[in-house]
Short mmCIF file of C-alpha atoms and ligand atoms in Angstrom, two decimals:
data_model
loop_
_atom_site.label_atom_id
_atom_site.label_comp_id
_atom_site.label_asym_id
_atom_site.label_seq_id
_atom_site.Cartn_x
_atom_site.Cartn_y
_atom_site.Cartn_z
CA MET A 1 -3.70 21.57 -7.89
CA ARG A 2 -3.73 18.07 -11.23
CA PRO A 3 -1.40 15.42 -10.26
CA LEU A 4 1.91 14.68 -11.29
CA LEU A 5 2.91 12.04 -12.73
CA VAL A 6 6.39 10.41 -12.72
CA THR A 7 7.19 7.26 -12.96
CA PHE A 8 9.62 5.19 -9.90
CA PRO A 9 12.19 2.16 -10.51
CA ARG A 10 10.46 -0.77 -10.31
CA ARG A 11 12.56 -2.81 -8.16
CA ALA A 12 14.36 -5.79 -8.65
CA PRO A 13 15.99 -8.31 -7.48
CA PHE A 14 19.67 -9.67 -6.93
CA ALA A 15 19.59 -7.96 -10.10
CA LEU A 16 23.46 -7.17 -12.17
CA LEU A 17 22.34 -3.86 -13.06
CA ALA A 18 24.16 -1.85 -15.40
CA CYS A 19 26.90 0.50 -14.20
CA SER A 20 25.11 3.77 -12.41
CA LEU A 21 26.04 7.51 -13.32
CA LEU A 22 25.15 7.47 -9.46
CA ALA A 23 27.46 4.85 -8.67
CA ILE A 24 30.06 7.12 -5.79
CA SER A 25 32.72 4.02 -6.67
CA THR A 26 33.58 4.20 -10.41
CA THR A 27 35.90 0.94 -9.31
CA ALA A 28 33.49 -1.24 -11.03
CA CYS A 29 32.90 0.30 -14.20
CA SER A 30 36.41 1.22 -15.08
CA SER A 31 37.65 -0.97 -18.25
CA SER A 32 40.94 -3.06 -16.39
CA ASP A 33 38.38 -4.29 -13.76
CA SER A 34 35.73 -5.51 -16.83
CA VAL A 35 38.58 -7.97 -17.36
CA ALA A 36 39.65 -9.07 -14.79
CA PRO A 37 40.95 -12.81 -14.04
CA ALA A 38 37.75 -14.81 -12.32
CA VAL A 39 40.16 -15.09 -9.70
CA SER A 40 39.85 -11.92 -8.34
CA ALA A 41 36.83 -11.97 -5.60
CA PRO A 42 33.99 -10.11 -6.96
CA THR A 43 33.96 -5.81 -6.90
CA ILE A 44 31.32 -4.19 -4.70
CA THR A 45 29.26 -0.95 -6.32
CA VAL A 46 26.84 1.46 -3.68
CA ALA A 47 25.44 3.61 -5.86
CA GLY A 48 23.25 6.09 -4.59
CA VAL A 49 24.51 7.08 -0.67
CA ALA A 50 27.21 7.40 0.98
CA ASP A 51 28.08 5.07 4.08
CA GLY A 52 28.20 7.22 6.46
CA ALA A 53 25.40 9.12 4.97
CA VAL A 54 23.47 12.10 6.83
CA LEU A 55 20.02 12.35 3.96
CA GLU A 56 16.74 14.42 4.36
CA SER A 57 15.00 12.84 1.77
CA GLY A 58 15.21 9.30 0.17
CA VAL A 59 17.58 7.72 -1.53
CA THR A 60 17.04 4.61 -4.72
CA ILE A 61 20.17 3.10 -4.07
CA PHE A 62 21.51 0.50 -6.76
CA VAL A 63 24.35 -2.12 -6.03
CA THR A 64 26.64 -3.59 -8.86
CA ILE A 65 29.07 -6.19 -8.91
CA ASP A 66 31.43 -6.73 -11.55
CA SER A 67 31.43 -11.13 -10.81
CA GLY A 68 29.42 -13.55 -9.15
CA THR A 69 26.76 -13.71 -7.56
CA PHE A 70 25.59 -11.09 -4.34
CA GLU A 71 22.00 -10.90 -1.77
CA ALA A 72 21.66 -8.10 0.67
CA THR A 73 20.03 -7.27 2.80
CA LEU A 74 19.03 -4.32 4.86
CA ASN A 75 18.96 -3.59 9.01
CA ASP A 76 18.30 -7.53 8.47
CA ALA A 77 15.91 -7.89 5.91
CA PRO A 78 16.43 -8.75 1.80
CA PHE A 79 17.43 -5.64 -0.04
CA PHE A 80 16.70 -5.69 -3.97
CA SER A 81 18.70 -3.22 -5.76
CA GLY A 82 16.59 -0.42 -7.36
CA ALA A 83 15.07 -0.06 -4.04
CA THR A 84 13.88 3.35 -2.82
CA ILE A 85 14.23 4.12 0.93
CA ALA A 86 11.65 7.13 2.69
CA GLU A 87 10.99 6.13 6.17
CA PRO A 88 12.94 8.48 8.26
CA GLY A 89 15.55 6.07 9.66
CA SER A 90 18.82 4.31 10.27
CA TYR A 91 19.58 1.99 8.31
CA ARG A 92 22.70 -0.91 7.68
CA LEU A 93 23.25 -2.43 4.09
CA GLU A 94 25.10 -5.18 4.65
CA VAL A 95 25.40 -6.84 0.50
CA VAL A 96 27.43 -10.34 0.68
CA ALA A 97 29.22 -11.33 -2.86
CA VAL A 98 30.75 -14.80 -4.00
CA ASN A 99 32.79 -15.62 -7.23
CA ALA A 100 34.50 -18.25 -7.41
CA GLY A 101 37.81 -15.81 -6.54
CA GLY A 102 36.18 -15.35 -2.88
CA THR A 103 33.60 -13.36 -1.10
CA THR A 104 33.58 -9.60 -0.35
CA THR A 105 31.30 -8.24 1.64
CA GLU A 106 30.60 -4.60 1.99
CA VAL A 107 28.20 -2.07 4.43
CA VAL A 108 26.85 1.03 3.72
CA GLU A 109 25.46 2.24 7.04
CA PHE A 110 23.39 5.87 6.41
CA GLU A 111 20.44 7.69 8.28
CA ILE A 112 17.07 9.01 6.98
CA ARG A 113 16.60 12.22 8.90
CA PHE A 114 13.12 13.63 7.37
CA SER A 115 13.82 17.65 7.29
CA GLY A 116 10.76 18.65 9.81
CA ASP A 117 7.91 19.18 7.40
CA SER A 118 4.79 16.95 7.97
CA LEU A 119 3.69 14.60 5.97
CA LEU A 120 0.82 12.04 4.42
CA ILE A 121 2.07 9.29 2.41
CA ILE A 122 -0.39 6.85 0.87
CA ARG A 123 1.13 3.57 -1.34
CA MET A 124 -1.59 1.19 -2.56
CA LEU A 125 0.22 -1.61 -3.12
CA ASP A 126 0.04 -3.77 -6.51
CA LEU A 127 -1.07 -7.20 -5.73
CA GLY A 128 -0.32 -9.01 -8.82
CA GLU A 129 -2.69 -11.24 -10.16
CA ASN A 130 -4.60 -13.75 -8.65
CA GLU A 131 -7.35 -15.99 -10.34
CA ALA A 132 -8.54 -16.77 -7.29
CA GLY A 133 -10.65 -13.96 -7.68
CA GLY A 134 -9.31 -10.05 -6.46
CA GLY A 135 -5.91 -9.16 -6.27
CA GLY A 136 -6.31 -7.91 -3.03
CA ASP A 137 -6.33 -4.31 -0.79
CA ALA A 138 -2.73 -3.43 0.44
CA LEU A 139 -2.21 -0.19 2.28
CA ILE A 140 -0.45 1.89 3.78
CA VAL A 141 -0.84 4.97 5.13
CA THR A 142 2.47 7.04 6.65
CA ASP A 143 2.52 10.02 8.74
CA SER A 144 6.18 11.41 9.42
CA SER A 145 5.95 14.61 11.42
CA ALA A 146 9.34 15.98 14.18
CA VAL A 147 7.74 13.11 16.68
CA GLY A 148 8.70 10.50 14.43
CA THR A 149 6.76 8.41 11.89
CA ARG A 150 3.98 6.45 12.27
CA HIS A 151 2.52 3.60 10.02
CA VAL A 152 -1.06 2.01 9.54
CA LEU A 153 -2.00 -0.60 6.96
CA ILE A 154 -5.10 -1.20 5.98
CA ASP A 155 -4.86 -5.28 4.34
CA ALA A 156 -2.52 -7.63 3.87
CA GLY A 157 -3.63 -8.40 -0.12
CA PRO A 158 -2.48 -11.72 -0.85
CA ALA A 159 -1.10 -10.94 -3.47
CA GLY A 160 0.42 -12.98 -6.39
CA ALA A 161 -1.23 -16.00 -9.04
CA GLU A 162 -3.43 -17.68 -6.80
CA ALA A 163 -3.69 -16.05 -3.96
CA ALA A 164 -0.19 -18.60 -2.81
CA ASP A 165 2.31 -14.98 -1.71
CA VAL A 166 1.31 -14.07 1.70
CA GLY A 167 4.37 -12.92 2.61
CA PHE A 168 4.01 -10.20 0.27
CA VAL A 169 3.06 -7.14 1.83
CA LEU A 170 5.20 -8.19 5.13
CA ARG A 171 8.72 -7.78 1.86
CA ARG A 172 7.41 -4.54 0.94
CA LEU A 173 7.29 -3.57 4.64
CA GLN A 174 10.76 -4.58 6.03
CA GLU A 175 11.86 -2.81 2.63
CA LEU A 176 10.11 0.64 3.71
CA GLY A 177 12.09 0.01 6.89
CA ILE A 178 8.57 -0.33 8.80
CA ASP A 179 9.11 -2.94 11.89
CA THR A 180 6.39 -1.75 13.87
CA LEU A 181 2.21 -0.59 12.47
CA GLU A 182 0.45 1.20 14.91
CA VAL A 183 -2.49 0.78 14.04
CA LEU A 184 -3.81 -2.89 11.80
CA VAL A 185 -7.23 -2.73 9.77
CA LEU A 186 -8.80 -5.48 8.78
CA THR A 187 -11.59 -3.78 6.78
CA HIS A 188 -13.39 -7.28 6.15
CA ALA A 189 -13.20 -11.34 5.90
CA HIS A 190 -12.21 -11.71 2.80
CA SER A 191 -8.53 -13.56 2.37
CA ASP A 192 -7.60 -11.12 -0.57
CA HIS A 193 -7.44 -8.13 2.64
CA TYR A 194 -5.94 -11.10 5.67
CA GLY A 195 -4.45 -13.36 3.82
CA GLY A 196 -1.03 -12.11 4.33
CA MET A 197 -2.02 -10.97 7.60
CA GLY A 198 -0.25 -13.92 9.80
CA PRO A 199 3.08 -12.60 7.88
CA ILE A 200 2.95 -9.26 9.11
CA LEU A 201 2.03 -9.68 13.12
CA ASN A 202 4.07 -12.77 13.50
CA SER A 203 6.72 -10.01 12.39
CA VAL A 204 5.87 -6.95 12.96
CA VAL A 205 5.27 -5.20 16.53
CA VAL A 206 1.13 -4.40 15.92
CA ASP A 207 0.40 -1.99 18.17
CA GLU A 208 -3.42 -2.29 17.44
CA PHE A 209 -5.19 -4.79 15.33
CA LEU A 210 -8.82 -3.06 14.37
CA TYR A 211 -12.30 -5.24 12.32
CA ASN A 212 -14.59 -4.75 11.89
CA GLY A 213 -16.12 -8.46 14.03
CA GLN A 214 -16.90 -9.72 11.53
CA VAL A 215 -18.08 -13.19 12.33
CA ARG A 216 -17.24 -16.50 9.69
CA SER A 217 -15.92 -19.82 11.11
CA VAL A 218 -13.30 -20.17 7.68
CA ALA A 219 -9.84 -21.82 9.14
CA GLY A 220 -7.84 -18.85 7.60
CA TYR A 221 -9.89 -15.48 8.95
CA GLN A 222 -10.08 -17.75 12.89
CA SER A 223 -6.00 -18.25 12.23
CA VAL A 224 -5.69 -14.47 11.71
CA LEU A 225 -8.27 -13.63 14.88
CA ALA A 226 -6.51 -15.62 17.28
CA THR A 227 -2.61 -14.70 16.02
CA ALA A 228 -4.10 -10.52 16.02
CA GLN A 229 -5.36 -11.21 19.64
CA ALA A 230 -2.60 -12.98 20.75
CA ARG A 231 0.69 -10.24 19.31
CA ALA A 232 -1.85 -6.72 18.57
CA ASN A 233 -1.51 -4.52 22.60
CA VAL A 234 -5.01 -3.54 21.59
CA PHE A 235 -7.57 -5.40 19.51
CA THR A 236 -10.57 -3.17 18.71
CA VAL A 237 -14.20 -3.62 17.47
CA PRO A 238 -15.38 -0.58 16.65
CA SER A 239 -18.77 0.12 17.02
CA THR A 240 -19.10 4.14 16.64
CA VAL A 241 -16.08 6.40 14.14
CA ALA A 242 -13.27 5.15 15.18
CA GLU A 243 -10.53 8.10 15.69
CA ARG A 244 -6.62 8.12 15.42
CA MET A 245 -4.41 10.18 15.02
CA PHE A 246 -0.83 10.98 14.25
CA GLY A 247 1.71 13.66 14.11
CA LEU A 248 1.14 17.26 15.82
CA GLY A 249 -1.40 20.15 16.27
CA GLU A 250 -3.17 20.93 13.17
CA GLU A 251 -1.44 19.41 10.56
CA ARG A 252 -1.73 15.58 12.38
CA THR A 253 -3.32 12.81 9.34
CA THR A 254 -6.27 12.01 11.10
CA LEU A 255 -7.97 8.80 10.54
CA SER A 256 -11.61 8.06 10.55
CA LEU A 257 -13.02 4.33 11.09
CA ILE A 258 -16.91 3.09 10.22
CA PRO A 259 -18.04 0.59 11.74
CA GLY A 260 -19.28 -2.12 9.16
CA LEU A 261 -22.93 -2.35 7.94
CA PRO A 262 -24.33 -4.63 11.03
CA ASP A 263 -26.92 -6.08 8.70
CA ASN A 264 -23.23 -7.91 6.70
CA LEU A 265 -21.36 -8.85 10.08
CA GLY A 266 -21.56 -12.31 9.50
CA THR A 267 -22.63 -15.88 10.71
CA SER A 268 -21.05 -18.70 11.75
CA THR A 269 -21.57 -20.41 9.06
CA ASN A 270 -21.14 -17.28 6.65
CA ASP A 271 -20.38 -18.41 3.14
CA GLY A 272 -18.69 -14.76 2.03
CA SER A 273 -21.39 -14.05 0.00
CA ASP A 274 -22.59 -10.61 2.08
CA LEU A 275 -19.81 -9.72 3.99
CA ASN A 276 -18.52 -7.88 1.84
CA ASP A 277 -20.80 -4.68 2.18
CA GLY A 278 -19.71 -4.77 6.50
CA SER A 279 -16.93 -3.59 5.76
CA ILE A 280 -15.13 -0.96 7.11
CA GLY A 281 -14.93 2.47 5.85
CA THR A 282 -11.63 4.80 6.46
CA ARG A 283 -10.80 8.79 5.58
CA ILE A 284 -7.57 9.55 5.79
CA ALA A 285 -7.58 13.36 6.18
CA LYS A 286 -5.10 16.03 6.33
CA GLY A 287 -4.92 19.51 6.52
CA SER A 288 -7.27 20.18 3.08
CA PHE A 289 -6.62 16.80 1.62
CA SER A 290 -8.76 14.14 2.31
CA MET A 291 -8.97 10.18 1.03
CA PHE A 292 -11.55 7.70 0.78
CA VAL A 293 -11.19 3.74 1.74
CA SER A 294 -13.72 2.36 0.73
CA ALA A 295 -12.44 -1.34 1.36
CA ASP A 296 -15.03 -4.21 -0.71
CA GLY A 297 -17.94 -2.02 0.04
CA GLU A 298 -21.08 -2.08 -2.79
CA VAL A 299 -24.42 -1.01 -3.21
CA ASP A 300 -26.28 -0.36 0.60
CA ALA A 301 -22.46 0.16 2.12
CA ASN A 302 -22.24 3.15 -0.97
CA LEU A 303 -25.41 4.32 0.56
CA ARG A 304 -25.17 3.82 4.22
CA TRP A 305 -21.79 6.22 3.69
CA ARG A 306 -23.70 8.66 1.74
CA ARG A 307 -26.80 9.32 3.44
CA ASP A 308 -25.34 8.60 6.91
CA PHE A 309 -22.14 9.73 7.70
CA SER A 310 -22.31 12.68 4.83
CA ALA A 311 -19.17 14.81 6.10
CA LEU A 312 -16.45 11.75 6.28
CA THR A 313 -17.28 11.27 2.72
CA ARG A 314 -18.16 13.67 0.64
CA ASP A 315 -16.33 16.40 -2.21
CA VAL A 316 -12.86 13.66 -0.59
CA THR A 317 -9.24 14.40 -2.59
CA VAL A 318 -9.03 10.59 -3.69
CA LEU A 319 -11.59 7.79 -4.08
CA LYS A 320 -10.10 4.03 -3.51
CA VAL A 321 -13.55 2.46 -6.20
CA GLY A 322 -14.99 -0.39 -3.34
CA HIS A 323 -14.07 -3.69 -4.38
CA HIS A 324 -11.64 -3.57 -6.82
CA ALA A 325 -14.02 -1.71 -8.99
CA GLY A 326 -16.78 -3.91 -9.34
CA ASN A 327 -19.88 -3.14 -11.41
CA ASP A 328 -21.35 -3.26 -7.58
CA ALA A 329 -19.19 -0.36 -5.91
CA VAL A 330 -20.06 2.64 -8.75
CA PHE A 331 -23.68 2.22 -10.07
CA ASP A 332 -26.26 2.81 -7.41
CA ALA A 333 -28.55 -0.35 -8.17
CA GLY A 334 -25.17 -2.45 -8.73
CA PHE A 335 -25.97 -2.29 -12.65
CA PRO A 336 -24.47 0.54 -15.31
CA GLY A 337 -26.97 2.69 -15.84
CA SER A 338 -28.82 2.46 -12.72
CA GLY A 339 -26.90 6.39 -11.17
CA THR A 340 -24.03 6.62 -10.15
CA SER A 341 -24.75 8.91 -6.67
CA TRP A 342 -21.67 7.80 -4.80
CA LEU A 343 -19.58 8.70 -7.47
CA ASP A 344 -21.39 12.07 -7.04
CA HIS A 345 -21.15 12.36 -3.96
CA THR A 346 -17.52 11.55 -3.75
CA ASP A 347 -16.98 14.09 -6.58
CA ALA A 348 -13.16 12.65 -6.88
CA ASP A 349 -10.33 14.48 -7.98
CA LEU A 350 -8.25 11.01 -8.65
CA HIS A 351 -9.70 7.64 -8.45
CA LEU A 352 -8.07 4.29 -7.73
CA ILE A 353 -8.44 0.80 -7.88
CA SER A 354 -6.90 -2.20 -6.68
CA ALA A 355 -7.63 -4.54 -9.42
CA ASN A 356 -6.15 -8.47 -10.00
CA GLY A 357 -6.03 -6.65 -13.88
CA THR A 358 -8.01 -10.69 -14.52
CA THR A 359 -11.78 -10.78 -13.05
CA HIS A 360 -11.74 -6.27 -11.45
CA PRO A 361 -11.53 -3.92 -12.99
CA ARG A 362 -15.06 -4.02 -14.46
CA ILE A 363 -15.94 -3.22 -17.27
CA GLY A 364 -18.88 -1.04 -16.58
CA ALA A 365 -17.42 0.35 -13.55
CA LEU A 366 -14.18 1.47 -15.91
CA ASN A 367 -15.94 3.06 -18.04
CA GLU A 368 -17.72 5.81 -16.02
CA LEU A 369 -14.99 5.63 -13.81
CA LEU A 370 -12.71 6.90 -17.22
CA SER A 371 -16.16 9.10 -18.99
CA ARG A 372 -15.47 12.05 -15.80
CA ALA A 373 -13.13 14.20 -15.27
CA ALA A 374 -11.03 13.37 -13.01
CA PRO A 375 -7.76 11.15 -13.92
CA THR A 376 -8.23 6.85 -12.25
CA LEU A 377 -5.18 5.04 -11.73
CA CYS A 378 -5.25 0.69 -11.30
CA THR A 379 -2.23 -1.11 -9.77
CA SER A 380 -3.01 -3.26 -12.64
CA THR A 381 -2.05 -0.61 -14.99
CA HIS A 382 0.01 1.34 -13.35
CA GLY A 383 2.01 -0.82 -10.34
CA GLU A 384 2.06 0.44 -6.09
CA VAL A 385 0.32 3.88 -6.24
CA GLU A 386 1.98 6.57 -4.05
CA ILE A 387 0.55 9.59 -3.10
CA ARG A 388 2.06 11.78 -0.85
CA ALA A 389 -0.32 15.22 0.69
CA ALA A 390 1.87 18.63 2.50
CA ALA A 391 -0.09 19.36 5.67
CA ASP A 392 -0.91 22.98 3.36
CA GLY A 393 -3.22 19.80 0.57
CA GLN A 394 -0.86 19.62 -1.66
CA TRP A 395 -0.58 16.30 -3.00
CA THR A 396 1.45 14.98 -5.64
CA VAL A 397 0.38 11.00 -6.58
CA THR A 398 3.44 9.13 -8.40
CA VAL A 399 3.12 5.72 -10.37
CA GLU A 400 5.51 2.00 -10.34
CA ARG A 401 4.94 1.83 -14.51
CA ASN A 402 2.49 2.95 -17.37
CA GLU A 403 3.39 6.21 -16.43
CA GLY A 404 0.40 7.91 -18.96
CA ALA A 405 -1.59 4.81 -20.13
CA ALA A 406 -5.27 4.22 -19.41
CA CYS A 407 -6.58 1.68 -16.53
CA SER A 408 -7.93 -1.66 -18.42
CA ALA A 409 -10.84 -3.76 -17.27
CA GLY A 410 -9.64 -6.74 -16.73
CA ARG A 411 -9.96 -9.39 -18.91
CA ASP A 412 -11.75 -12.01 -18.04
CA ALA A 413 -14.32 -9.55 -16.84
CA THR A 414 -17.32 -9.49 -19.30
CA THR A 415 -19.42 -7.02 -17.67
ZN1 ZN B 501 -12.10 -8.07 -2.16
#
């Protein structure tokens, strides 16, 4: 089916938002309140959900106050007005507002119960700009079914200018109410993929840490591995394709994780220049839907995935293009005009690019992708991208911003 594009609202930290038609209480919108004396304690309005509600779908919640400032938490994690809560579970939203007249606290407790339909959700996070090279990757994979909701994270950023915001992916997990990861996958030993893992390993229950066994002495990488050894219940380096399944029967979500290319698993003095082709490649499948996550795989990895793991990589629904859409990840010999066997083999209905918008996407790779019938979405242009696939293979994709716009090449990209 053709993907459906819908824009969902951007998160706004502690924003004082205008009154909304969704408001369940209109107190803050009344004319009398708008001219209320400043000595009165603030009035809090929570829109989108009522206290005690039991919902069967996700909800977008807006918090407004008539004066002063407020802070909000959802299950003790910071909450941002305008956020969408989609994960089944029990929630307690607490808002504390302060002005010169005093302090007001509002608590709303609610529950999201999944209707029972089996659903796969894949979120490719927008990691913003990173002048250090590559905005990084972070994909949250969620399977919801009658047996519960399970989450996997493939890579963890970082995010932001100069890769400074190592807590970004953790905060996104907390916004979504995710406190347990069945598997945390590190595809390879580059900091734009492992940089956010320390805070996650220290704050979230990680049942299994799975990586490619790459050797590299750089301190940040060693720290993540040591933390994973200490915190994860299982520490895995797969030597053959590792399968992890979530959900029920034929409707379950299956992850097939392909070990890294043996020639690219590093040395103790590795400078990081040849690690991309050692990336773990991941097929995510549910019913007739499939996605291949190429991490930073380039020419050699693509050739091996195509030749030795054809059944896992051929004719996928969605391809996460390798290496933030570098030319090495798209063309047979790494430059335009040298063939597109990998794109022809995967033959995706949708191409996704996780890129910083500065060095990537590369011009040649992006032009090749845009010349194809399948649409291409980029985090640098479209923000966070969310795919939802049902057990029958029906799927939709939503973008955070710029719905309908074409991806732009990185503004500093020259090839
Ligand atoms: Zn990367």
